[in-house]
């Protein structure tokens, strides 16, 4: 009996392995005996495992978007697109939440927009207003543990471990209100039909600051969509303005037609979505109109067990027709402030010469 049990134990512990598919990558990390080579370190992420490998796959997928983006587009393609169609071989949709603009990730995003490396942007309201406010006043580094009661008495707002003096929003009101007066005047005298994207385009023009994402989106004519533009300080100002000078209207229907057309008439599409919620669904839903994006990279910390769209893995989007069945989407479970600058370094910045060729005179 003892011998039998020992045999069972040995068979369990020493069970023979089957063959893995040929070409299965072997796990190997970076060897610092080679010195400090950041490029080689990032290249090694692909075979490091866990989220490092997910990051490596995300970099690979975005580089494929860039490769396809550089492919020529036939003149006849998309001629009925009402001039909404990107002229690139792969139309890249970039989405981000407001906290990333509040953080230093803003500079990575601005780089992409400044050099016209993406085609369509979707942001929350905070992602618009915080970009503009940062041109008027600074955001500061604090701590996650600072007491809300004490900060409130000081007139300091906390975004994670970032600190925003409430005076920043007062400066924003002083800057914005005359612009809203002008938008209302143009609506009433010229028949201008304002949409959130048109308003953001105008705000980018008015801020006239090269540190601003919205400024470069205006300069490069990159549409910025924010279907919940009233959900933030901009909404507060629009609310106050509606009592001071009633009548300003923002048409969200025209914008939904415009963003959907960007997807429908694209040769190929790629989605880079930082965070979740509205920005994630709005981009994915636009790509549903073409039976799914060809490429997708999600970066967020959301989990799928609660059924939220924010936490949903890319495969759920495949079931809805928002990502194509043959696509190879990637989700990186990470704080975008940690990984997105690394992604940009290994993708867009690495191919900057090719991506900006022919635009130097623009």
Tab-separated table of C-alpha atoms in Angstrom:
chain	number	residue	atom	x	y	z
A	1	UNK	CA	0.000	0.000	0.000
A	2	UNK	CA	2.823	2.390	0.913
A	3	UNK	CA	4.600	1.641	-2.363
A	4	UNK	CA	1.402	2.398	-4.312
A	5	UNK	CA	0.960	5.730	-2.582
A	6	UNK	CA	4.564	6.647	-3.253
A	7	UNK	CA	4.079	5.775	-6.924
A	8	UNK	CA	0.970	8.005	-7.114
A	9	UNK	CA	2.853	10.856	-5.451
A	10	UNK	CA	5.822	10.528	-7.786
A	11	UNK	CA	3.585	10.389	-10.857
A	12	UNK	CA	1.787	13.519	-9.653
A	13	UNK	CA	4.981	15.450	-8.922
A	14	UNK	CA	6.969	14.197	-11.898
A	15	UNK	CA	4.209	14.286	-14.512
A	16	UNK	CA	5.670	14.434	-18.013
A	17	UNK	CA	5.214	17.616	-20.044
A	18	UNK	CA	3.735	17.898	-23.490
A	19	UNK	CA	5.425	19.979	-26.176
A	20	UNK	CA	4.642	23.704	-26.331
A	21	UNK	CA	3.985	25.196	-29.786
A	22	UNK	CA	7.151	25.820	-31.759
A	23	UNK	CA	8.399	29.366	-31.330
A	24	UNK	CA	6.856	29.941	-27.895
A	25	UNK	CA	8.887	32.836	-26.385
A	26	UNK	CA	11.245	32.003	-23.545
A	27	UNK	CA	11.155	34.147	-20.417
A	28	UNK	CA	14.234	36.284	-20.024
A	29	UNK	CA	14.664	39.705	-18.457
A	30	UNK	CA	17.275	42.399	-18.858
A	31	UNK	CA	20.824	41.671	-17.687
A	32	UNK	CA	22.326	44.747	-16.033
A	33	UNK	CA	25.783	43.245	-16.519
A	34	UNK	CA	25.389	44.742	-19.997
A	35	UNK	CA	25.302	48.217	-18.470
A	36	UNK	CA	22.368	50.628	-18.419
A	37	UNK	CA	20.750	50.550	-21.852
A	38	UNK	CA	17.185	51.841	-21.540
A	39	UNK	CA	16.318	50.862	-25.096
A	40	UNK	CA	17.401	47.264	-24.506
A	41	UNK	CA	15.652	47.272	-21.129
A	42	UNK	CA	12.338	48.242	-22.723
A	43	UNK	CA	12.865	45.732	-25.520
A	44	UNK	CA	13.280	43.023	-22.877
A	45	UNK	CA	9.800	43.668	-21.483
A	46	UNK	CA	8.290	41.444	-24.171
A	47	UNK	CA	9.900	38.374	-22.593
A	48	UNK	CA	9.784	39.506	-18.950
A	49	UNK	CA	6.264	38.256	-18.251
A	50	UNK	CA	3.201	39.643	-16.459
A	51	UNK	CA	2.275	43.253	-17.310
A	52	UNK	CA	5.761	43.932	-18.678
A	53	UNK	CA	4.931	41.557	-21.529
A	54	UNK	CA	1.526	43.194	-21.973
A	55	UNK	CA	3.340	46.499	-22.297
A	56	UNK	CA	5.650	44.940	-24.870
A	57	UNK	CA	2.652	43.697	-26.848
A	58	UNK	CA	0.993	47.141	-26.632
A	59	UNK	CA	4.144	48.737	-28.054
A	60	UNK	CA	4.161	46.155	-30.844
A	61	UNK	CA	0.486	46.811	-31.651
A	62	UNK	CA	0.934	50.597	-31.746
A	63	UNK	CA	3.978	50.257	-33.969
A	64	UNK	CA	1.778	48.237	-36.324
A	65	UNK	CA	-0.767	51.092	-36.278
A	66	UNK	CA	2.040	53.470	-37.224
A	67	UNK	CA	3.226	51.174	-40.011
A	68	UNK	CA	-0.295	51.050	-41.459
A	69	UNK	CA	-0.776	54.778	-40.899
A	70	UNK	CA	2.155	55.501	-43.198
A	71	UNK	CA	0.616	53.522	-46.052
A	72	UNK	CA	-0.755	55.733	-48.849
A	73	UNK	CA	-4.480	56.329	-49.226
A	74	UNK	CA	-5.979	56.271	-52.721
A	75	UNK	CA	-7.415	59.610	-53.808
A	76	UNK	CA	-10.801	58.071	-54.510
A	77	UNK	CA	-11.198	56.449	-51.115
A	78	UNK	CA	-13.653	58.119	-48.768
A	79	UNK	CA	-14.679	60.830	-51.248
A	80	UNK	CA	-18.210	60.848	-49.796
A	81	UNK	CA	-16.975	61.339	-46.248
A	82	UNK	CA	-18.097	64.994	-45.922
A	83	UNK	CA	-14.414	65.866	-45.383
A	84	UNK	CA	-14.453	64.070	-42.024
A	85	UNK	CA	-12.096	61.328	-43.103
A	86	UNK	CA	-8.452	61.129	-42.048
A	87	UNK	CA	-5.995	61.030	-44.930
A	88	UNK	CA	-3.784	58.436	-43.231
A	89	UNK	CA	-3.612	54.700	-43.878
A	90	UNK	CA	-4.717	54.034	-40.312
A	91	UNK	CA	-6.856	56.569	-38.478
A	92	UNK	CA	-5.688	56.615	-34.852
A	93	UNK	CA	-8.212	57.447	-32.138
A	94	UNK	CA	-6.676	58.612	-28.843
A	95	UNK	CA	-8.785	58.752	-25.701
A	96	UNK	CA	-7.784	59.899	-22.228
A	97	UNK	CA	-9.359	60.864	-18.929
A	98	UNK	CA	-8.926	64.214	-17.189
A	99	UNK	CA	-6.527	63.042	-14.482
A	100	UNK	CA	-3.899	62.324	-17.133
A	101	UNK	CA	-4.011	65.928	-18.336
A	102	UNK	CA	-3.787	67.085	-14.722
A	103	UNK	CA	-0.641	64.958	-14.446
A	104	UNK	CA	2.591	65.176	-16.414
A	105	UNK	CA	1.198	62.739	-18.994
A	106	UNK	CA	-0.204	65.905	-20.589
A	107	UNK	CA	3.214	66.551	-22.117
A	108	UNK	CA	3.290	63.114	-23.781
A	109	UNK	CA	-0.202	63.665	-25.184
A	110	UNK	CA	0.671	67.169	-26.351
A	111	UNK	CA	3.707	65.793	-28.208
A	112	UNK	CA	1.481	63.462	-30.230
A	113	UNK	CA	-0.958	66.232	-31.091
A	114	UNK	CA	1.757	68.825	-31.775
A	115	UNK	CA	3.322	66.556	-34.387
A	116	UNK	CA	-0.002	65.348	-35.790
A	117	UNK	CA	0.651	61.713	-34.908
A	118	UNK	CA	-2.981	60.965	-34.027
A	119	UNK	CA	-6.142	61.776	-35.946
A	120	UNK	CA	-9.073	61.887	-33.525
A	121	UNK	CA	-9.194	62.700	-29.801
A	122	UNK	CA	-11.865	61.943	-27.217
A	123	UNK	CA	-11.561	63.411	-23.739
A	124	UNK	CA	-13.656	64.033	-20.683
A	125	UNK	CA	-14.544	67.640	-19.872
A	126	UNK	CA	-11.750	67.756	-17.310
A	127	UNK	CA	-9.257	66.767	-19.979
A	128	UNK	CA	-10.196	69.935	-21.862
A	129	UNK	CA	-10.450	72.429	-19.026
A	130	UNK	CA	-7.384	71.211	-17.097
A	131	UNK	CA	-5.301	71.615	-20.249
A	132	UNK	CA	-6.492	75.204	-20.624
A	133	UNK	CA	-6.224	76.009	-16.909
A	134	UNK	CA	-2.618	74.819	-16.835
A	135	UNK	CA	-1.859	77.613	-19.303
A	136	UNK	CA	-3.186	80.102	-16.754
A	137	UNK	CA	-1.831	78.662	-13.481
A	138	UNK	CA	0.136	75.727	-12.103
A	139	UNK	CA	-0.814	72.335	-10.650
A	140	UNK	CA	1.363	71.134	-7.782
A	141	UNK	CA	2.587	67.838	-6.324
A	142	UNK	CA	1.195	66.893	-2.916
A	143	UNK	CA	0.330	63.618	-1.199
A	144	UNK	CA	-2.579	61.182	-1.411
A	145	UNK	CA	-2.898	61.318	2.377
A	146	UNK	CA	-3.562	65.054	2.768
A	147	UNK	CA	-6.792	65.656	4.703
A	148	UNK	CA	-9.688	66.859	2.570
A	149	UNK	CA	-11.102	68.994	5.394
A	150	UNK	CA	-7.855	70.923	5.780
A	151	UNK	CA	-7.453	71.365	2.026
A	152	UNK	CA	-11.004	72.662	1.687
A	153	UNK	CA	-10.358	75.343	4.302
A	154	UNK	CA	-7.265	76.378	2.327
A	155	UNK	CA	-9.113	76.475	-1.000
A	156	UNK	CA	-6.971	73.682	-2.424
A	157	UNK	CA	-8.453	70.890	-4.541
A	158	UNK	CA	-6.817	67.440	-4.593
A	159	UNK	CA	-6.579	65.126	-7.609
A	160	UNK	CA	-4.871	62.036	-6.178
A	161	UNK	CA	-1.518	63.434	-5.083
A	162	UNK	CA	-1.862	66.550	-7.244
A	163	UNK	CA	-2.943	69.891	-5.778
A	164	UNK	CA	-4.915	72.533	-7.684
A	165	UNK	CA	-5.515	75.925	-6.005
A	166	UNK	CA	-9.139	76.975	-6.392
A	167	UNK	CA	-7.887	80.323	-7.680
A	168	UNK	CA	-6.987	78.456	-10.875
A	169	UNK	CA	-10.691	78.022	-11.610
A	170	UNK	CA	-11.363	81.681	-10.851
A	171	UNK	CA	-8.729	82.603	-13.436
A	172	UNK	CA	-10.356	80.165	-15.829
A	173	UNK	CA	-13.737	81.861	-15.364
A	174	UNK	CA	-12.225	85.288	-16.027
A	175	UNK	CA	-10.650	83.951	-19.238
A	176	UNK	CA	-13.639	81.913	-20.441
A	177	UNK	CA	-16.638	84.193	-19.888
A	178	UNK	CA	-15.786	86.764	-22.601
A	179	UNK	CA	-15.239	83.893	-25.041
A	180	UNK	CA	-18.673	82.464	-24.232
A	181	UNK	CA	-20.142	85.933	-24.844
A	182	UNK	CA	-18.490	85.940	-28.275
A	183	UNK	CA	-19.727	82.425	-29.104
A	184	UNK	CA	-23.269	83.483	-28.249
A	185	UNK	CA	-22.909	86.615	-30.375
A	186	UNK	CA	-21.709	84.581	-33.372
A	187	UNK	CA	-24.544	82.111	-32.877
A	188	UNK	CA	-27.118	84.911	-32.903
A	189	UNK	CA	-25.642	87.113	-35.636
A	190	UNK	CA	-23.931	84.631	-37.966
A	191	UNK	CA	-26.018	81.515	-37.382
A	192	UNK	CA	-23.030	79.559	-36.084
A	193	UNK	CA	-24.117	76.154	-34.793
A	194	UNK	CA	-21.726	75.298	-31.988
A	195	UNK	CA	-20.880	71.750	-31.036
A	196	UNK	CA	-18.572	70.580	-28.238
A	197	UNK	CA	-15.799	69.873	-30.775
A	198	UNK	CA	-16.207	73.270	-32.439
A	199	UNK	CA	-16.123	74.970	-29.057
A	200	UNK	CA	-12.944	73.082	-28.087
A	201	UNK	CA	-11.391	74.045	-31.435
A	202	UNK	CA	-12.153	77.707	-30.682
A	203	UNK	CA	-10.807	77.464	-27.130
A	204	UNK	CA	-7.584	76.021	-28.523
A	205	UNK	CA	-7.298	79.032	-30.798
A	206	UNK	CA	-8.043	81.482	-28.012
A	207	UNK	CA	-5.578	80.002	-25.495
A	208	UNK	CA	-2.762	80.510	-28.041
A	209	UNK	CA	-0.249	78.650	-25.899
A	210	UNK	CA	2.154	76.041	-27.255
A	211	UNK	CA	2.022	74.063	-23.997
A	212	UNK	CA	-1.650	73.267	-24.640
A	213	UNK	CA	-3.021	70.086	-26.193
A	214	UNK	CA	-6.088	72.007	-27.364
A	215	UNK	CA	-3.907	74.642	-29.024
A	216	UNK	CA	-2.090	72.051	-31.134
A	217	UNK	CA	-5.340	70.267	-31.952
A	218	UNK	CA	-6.598	73.622	-33.276
A	219	UNK	CA	-3.372	74.293	-35.205
A	220	UNK	CA	-3.346	70.826	-36.777
A	221	UNK	CA	-7.114	70.620	-37.263
A	222	UNK	CA	-7.415	67.456	-35.161
A	223	UNK	CA	-10.992	67.067	-33.901
A	224	UNK	CA	-11.378	66.795	-30.130
A	225	UNK	CA	-14.672	65.281	-29.010
A	226	UNK	CA	-16.067	65.589	-25.505
A	227	UNK	CA	-19.716	64.495	-25.452
A	228	UNK	CA	-19.989	65.250	-21.711
A	229	UNK	CA	-18.365	68.674	-21.973
A	230	UNK	CA	-20.647	70.069	-19.277
A	231	UNK	CA	-19.386	67.537	-16.690
A	232	UNK	CA	-16.749	69.721	-15.048
A	233	UNK	CA	-15.644	73.308	-14.593
A	234	UNK	CA	-16.654	74.100	-18.169
A	235	UNK	CA	-20.160	72.986	-17.267
A	236	UNK	CA	-20.090	75.212	-14.195
A	237	UNK	CA	-19.140	78.195	-16.352
A	238	UNK	CA	-21.775	77.365	-18.958
A	239	UNK	CA	-24.325	77.122	-16.148
A	240	UNK	CA	-23.387	80.569	-14.780
A	241	UNK	CA	-23.309	82.003	-18.298
A	242	UNK	CA	-26.798	80.654	-19.031
A	243	UNK	CA	-28.156	82.980	-16.324
A	244	UNK	CA	-25.972	85.952	-17.218
A	245	UNK	CA	-26.575	85.703	-20.986
A	246	UNK	CA	-29.027	82.898	-21.836
A	247	UNK	CA	-29.182	81.158	-25.191
A	248	UNK	CA	-25.874	79.479	-26.049
A	249	UNK	CA	-26.519	76.016	-27.547
A	250	UNK	CA	-24.125	73.099	-28.083
A	251	UNK	CA	-25.292	70.480	-30.610
A	252	UNK	CA	-24.101	66.976	-29.657
A	253	UNK	CA	-25.893	65.319	-32.605
A	254	UNK	CA	-23.615	66.945	-35.164
A	255	UNK	CA	-20.607	65.710	-33.196
A	256	UNK	CA	-21.795	62.097	-33.052
A	257	UNK	CA	-22.203	62.162	-36.819
A	258	UNK	CA	-18.734	63.617	-37.181
A	259	UNK	CA	-16.879	61.132	-34.970
A	260	UNK	CA	-18.749	58.149	-36.416
A	261	UNK	CA	-17.841	59.344	-39.913
A	262	UNK	CA	-14.178	59.416	-38.909
A	263	UNK	CA	-14.445	55.676	-38.291
A	264	UNK	CA	-16.829	54.758	-41.109
A	265	UNK	CA	-14.746	56.339	-43.877
A	266	UNK	CA	-11.318	55.307	-42.547
A	267	UNK	CA	-9.158	52.840	-44.447
A	268	UNK	CA	-8.154	51.237	-41.117
A	269	UNK	CA	-8.536	52.337	-37.529
A	270	UNK	CA	-6.558	51.997	-34.334
A	271	UNK	CA	-7.682	52.839	-30.804
A	272	UNK	CA	-5.364	53.929	-27.975
A	273	UNK	CA	-7.464	54.408	-24.858
A	274	UNK	CA	-5.988	55.589	-21.563
A	275	UNK	CA	-8.495	55.038	-18.771
A	276	UNK	CA	-12.119	54.022	-18.988
A	277	UNK	CA	-15.653	55.294	-18.767
A	278	UNK	CA	-17.043	57.665	-21.372
A	279	UNK	CA	-13.895	58.077	-23.447
A	280	UNK	CA	-13.426	54.325	-23.831
A	281	UNK	CA	-16.993	53.620	-24.869
A	282	UNK	CA	-17.304	56.662	-27.151
A	283	UNK	CA	-14.310	55.605	-29.248
A	284	UNK	CA	-15.295	51.941	-29.290
A	285	UNK	CA	-18.867	52.766	-30.265
A	286	UNK	CA	-17.717	54.937	-33.168
A	287	UNK	CA	-15.706	51.959	-34.424
A	288	UNK	CA	-18.774	49.740	-34.163
A	289	UNK	CA	-20.075	51.716	-37.153
A	290	UNK	CA	-17.361	50.082	-39.304
A	291	UNK	CA	-17.729	46.631	-37.722
A	292	UNK	CA	-14.777	47.192	-35.421
A	293	UNK	CA	-11.331	48.724	-35.115
A	294	UNK	CA	-8.397	46.939	-36.711
A	295	UNK	CA	-6.081	47.667	-33.785
A	296	UNK	CA	-6.663	48.443	-30.106
A	297	UNK	CA	-4.636	49.136	-26.992
A	298	UNK	CA	-6.290	49.752	-23.632
A	299	UNK	CA	-4.345	51.021	-20.612
A	300	UNK	CA	-6.255	51.045	-17.348
A	301	UNK	CA	-6.544	49.420	-13.940
A	302	UNK	CA	-10.207	48.398	-14.258
A	303	UNK	CA	-11.348	44.844	-13.527
A	304	UNK	CA	-14.145	43.050	-15.352
A	305	UNK	CA	-15.796	41.234	-12.419
A	306	UNK	CA	-18.325	44.045	-11.866
A	307	UNK	CA	-19.422	44.143	-15.506
A	308	UNK	CA	-18.250	47.727	-16.021
A	309	UNK	CA	-17.272	48.948	-19.471
A	310	UNK	CA	-14.164	50.508	-17.938
A	311	UNK	CA	-12.895	47.131	-16.738
A	312	UNK	CA	-13.959	45.106	-19.754
A	313	UNK	CA	-11.208	43.284	-21.624
A	314	UNK	CA	-10.884	43.886	-25.377
A	315	UNK	CA	-12.548	40.541	-26.114
A	316	UNK	CA	-15.819	41.928	-24.774
A	317	UNK	CA	-15.595	44.695	-27.384
A	318	UNK	CA	-15.067	42.010	-30.038
A	319	UNK	CA	-18.423	40.489	-29.038
A	320	UNK	CA	-20.105	43.855	-29.721
A	321	UNK	CA	-18.397	44.372	-33.075
A	322	UNK	CA	-16.302	47.269	-31.740
A	323	UNK	CA	-13.016	45.469	-32.396
A	324	UNK	CA	-12.642	43.170	-35.407
A	325	UNK	CA	-12.516	39.438	-34.810
A	326	UNK	CA	-9.149	39.073	-36.535
A	327	UNK	CA	-7.560	41.933	-34.545
A	328	UNK	CA	-4.963	41.349	-31.829
A	329	UNK	CA	-5.945	43.891	-29.187
A	330	UNK	CA	-3.946	44.406	-25.997
A	331	UNK	CA	-4.917	45.522	-22.526
A	332	UNK	CA	-2.221	46.720	-20.136
A	333	UNK	CA	-3.290	46.641	-16.499
A	334	UNK	CA	-1.305	49.639	-15.299
A	335	UNK	CA	-1.372	53.263	-14.229
A	336	UNK	CA	-1.027	55.199	-17.478
A	337	UNK	CA	1.248	57.737	-15.778
A	338	UNK	CA	3.786	54.932	-15.391
A	339	UNK	CA	3.581	53.340	-18.811
A	340	UNK	CA	2.270	55.791	-21.413
A	341	UNK	CA	5.470	57.897	-21.644
A	342	UNK	CA	7.364	54.617	-22.156
A	343	UNK	CA	4.891	53.605	-24.877
A	344	UNK	CA	5.359	56.941	-26.653
A	345	UNK	CA	9.150	56.580	-26.408
A	346	UNK	CA	9.024	53.151	-28.056
A	347	UNK	CA	6.502	54.015	-30.745
A	348	UNK	CA	5.653	57.520	-31.936
A	349	UNK	CA	8.867	59.201	-30.773
A	350	UNK	CA	10.941	56.356	-32.187
A	351	UNK	CA	9.340	56.844	-35.610
A	352	UNK	CA	9.050	60.640	-35.439
A	353	UNK	CA	11.091	61.268	-38.580
A	354	UNK	CA	8.805	59.114	-40.724
A	355	UNK	CA	5.619	60.392	-39.095
A	356	UNK	CA	6.502	64.053	-39.538
A	357	UNK	CA	8.074	63.770	-42.994
A	358	UNK	CA	6.521	66.300	-45.341
A	359	UNK	CA	4.947	68.296	-42.494
A	360	UNK	CA	7.936	70.407	-41.500
A	361	UNK	CA	6.664	73.305	-43.552
A	362	UNK	CA	3.141	73.161	-42.133
